Amino acid sequence: METRELICINCPMGCNLTVQIEEGEVVSVTGNTCPRGKTYGISEVTHPVRMVTSIIPVENGEIPMVSCKTAVPVDKNKMFEIIEALAKVSVKAPVHIGDVVLADAAQTGVDVIATKEVAASSL
Ligand code: SF4
């Protein structure tokens, strides 16, 4: 039996989770205060995922940068590859929430989308 100690990152309570694994299968999650902790504990030891957030430059925007995030959480091992790809990306204003700023980020099949409206500069 393998035991993993984790901290749930789904809310500020940061519950201490204990996940027990037997022959590659999660057999129990304890320490969670709510069901999200159990789901997180199982996911973290079987297929850890993270939402990737960043900011990228906006050309001709009323502000110079726009925030963005992956549309859904992605494989944790792909995070840095996605961040590296985003370092080469810029968009032209106007930018709308949900606009795809990077399609199929790092071949994950997941798009990175804008999370803020940026109007074109009036100057
Ligand atoms: S188990 Fe629930 S209450 Fe505890 S940190 Fe996770 S989401 Fe928050």
XYZ file of C-alpha atoms and ligand atoms in Angstrom:
131
model
C 0.000 0.000 0.000
C 1.360 3.415 -1.021
C 0.322 6.567 0.837
C 0.495 10.071 -0.633
C 0.032 13.208 1.441
C -1.407 16.125 -0.539
C -2.856 19.557 0.083
C -6.098 20.209 -1.747
C -5.737 23.339 -3.881
C -9.393 23.762 -4.767
C -10.178 26.357 -2.109
C -8.411 28.425 0.559
C -9.067 25.837 3.297
C -6.213 23.752 1.906
C -7.289 20.468 3.470
C -4.548 17.914 4.104
C -5.428 14.820 2.106
C -4.164 11.307 2.555
C -4.519 9.154 -0.545
C -3.957 5.436 -0.316
C -3.035 3.549 -3.478
C -2.901 -0.181 -3.982
C -1.655 -1.740 -7.222
C -2.049 1.578 -9.026
C -5.647 2.095 -7.862
C -6.802 4.708 -5.373
C -8.471 2.843 -2.527
C -9.206 5.772 -0.213
C -8.991 9.535 0.167
C -9.282 10.990 3.654
C -8.869 14.453 5.161
C -11.116 16.139 2.626
C -13.854 18.387 3.979
C -15.943 18.192 0.809
C -16.312 15.923 -2.257
C -14.107 18.168 -4.394
C -11.157 17.119 -2.272
C -11.778 13.456 -2.998
C -11.975 14.160 -6.734
C -8.787 16.235 -6.537
C -6.940 13.541 -4.569
C -7.807 10.843 -7.080
C -6.942 13.048 -10.059
C -3.663 14.219 -8.549
C -2.271 10.710 -8.137
C -3.667 9.252 -11.382
C -3.617 12.105 -13.917
C -2.638 15.489 -12.431
C -4.006 18.501 -14.300
C -3.731 22.260 -13.915
C -5.320 25.328 -15.411
C -2.595 27.417 -17.074
C -2.996 31.184 -16.783
C -0.832 33.894 -18.283
C -0.837 37.316 -19.922
C 0.124 38.137 -23.498
C 0.742 41.401 -25.389
C -2.052 43.156 -27.275
C -1.190 45.156 -30.382
C -3.039 48.463 -30.697
C -5.062 47.844 -27.542
C -6.283 50.395 -25.010
C -4.172 48.387 -22.557
C -0.953 46.571 -23.512
C -1.664 43.073 -22.160
C -4.551 40.643 -21.901
C -5.029 37.779 -19.462
C -5.665 34.282 -20.774
C -6.092 30.708 -19.575
C -6.461 27.216 -20.909
C -10.097 26.460 -21.686
C -9.916 23.443 -19.362
C -7.236 22.046 -17.048
C -4.378 20.362 -18.909
C -1.820 17.656 -18.139
C 0.475 19.106 -15.470
C 3.523 17.975 -17.487
C 2.477 20.248 -20.372
C 2.330 23.460 -18.302
C 5.798 24.778 -19.092
C 5.515 23.902 -22.777
C 2.307 25.935 -22.939
C 3.872 28.857 -21.073
C 6.819 28.791 -23.493
C 4.455 28.805 -26.481
C 2.499 31.714 -24.989
C 5.725 33.720 -24.674
C 5.733 33.929 -28.506
C 2.061 34.915 -28.858
C 0.506 38.365 -29.274
C -2.974 39.368 -30.411
C -4.485 42.395 -32.121
C -7.177 44.480 -30.444
C -10.079 44.256 -30.071
C -9.918 41.129 -27.939
C -13.044 39.502 -26.542
C -13.449 37.115 -23.632
C -13.285 33.591 -25.033
C -11.254 34.509 -28.119
C -8.742 31.743 -28.886
C -5.263 33.212 -28.514
C -3.422 29.900 -28.931
C -5.093 26.877 -30.505
C -4.176 23.317 -29.523
C -1.629 24.529 -26.998
C 1.420 22.238 -26.915
C -0.544 19.591 -28.838
C -2.874 19.047 -25.883
C -5.994 19.602 -27.960
C -6.846 22.446 -25.581
C -7.071 26.084 -26.642
C -5.864 29.049 -24.624
C -8.557 31.719 -24.469
C -8.665 35.402 -23.522
C -10.252 36.159 -20.153
C -10.568 39.927 -20.537
C -12.045 42.397 -23.009
C -9.522 44.760 -24.589
C -10.829 47.449 -26.932
C -8.733 48.914 -29.718
C -6.837 52.063 -28.858
C -8.543 55.253 -29.954
C -5.192 56.995 -30.389
S -11.429 19.329 0.323
Fe -13.010 20.839 -0.147
S -12.940 22.246 1.610
Fe -11.005 21.107 1.606
S -9.572 22.408 0.391
Fe -10.511 20.907 -1.011
S -12.240 22.018 -1.894
Fe -11.643 23.113 -0.040
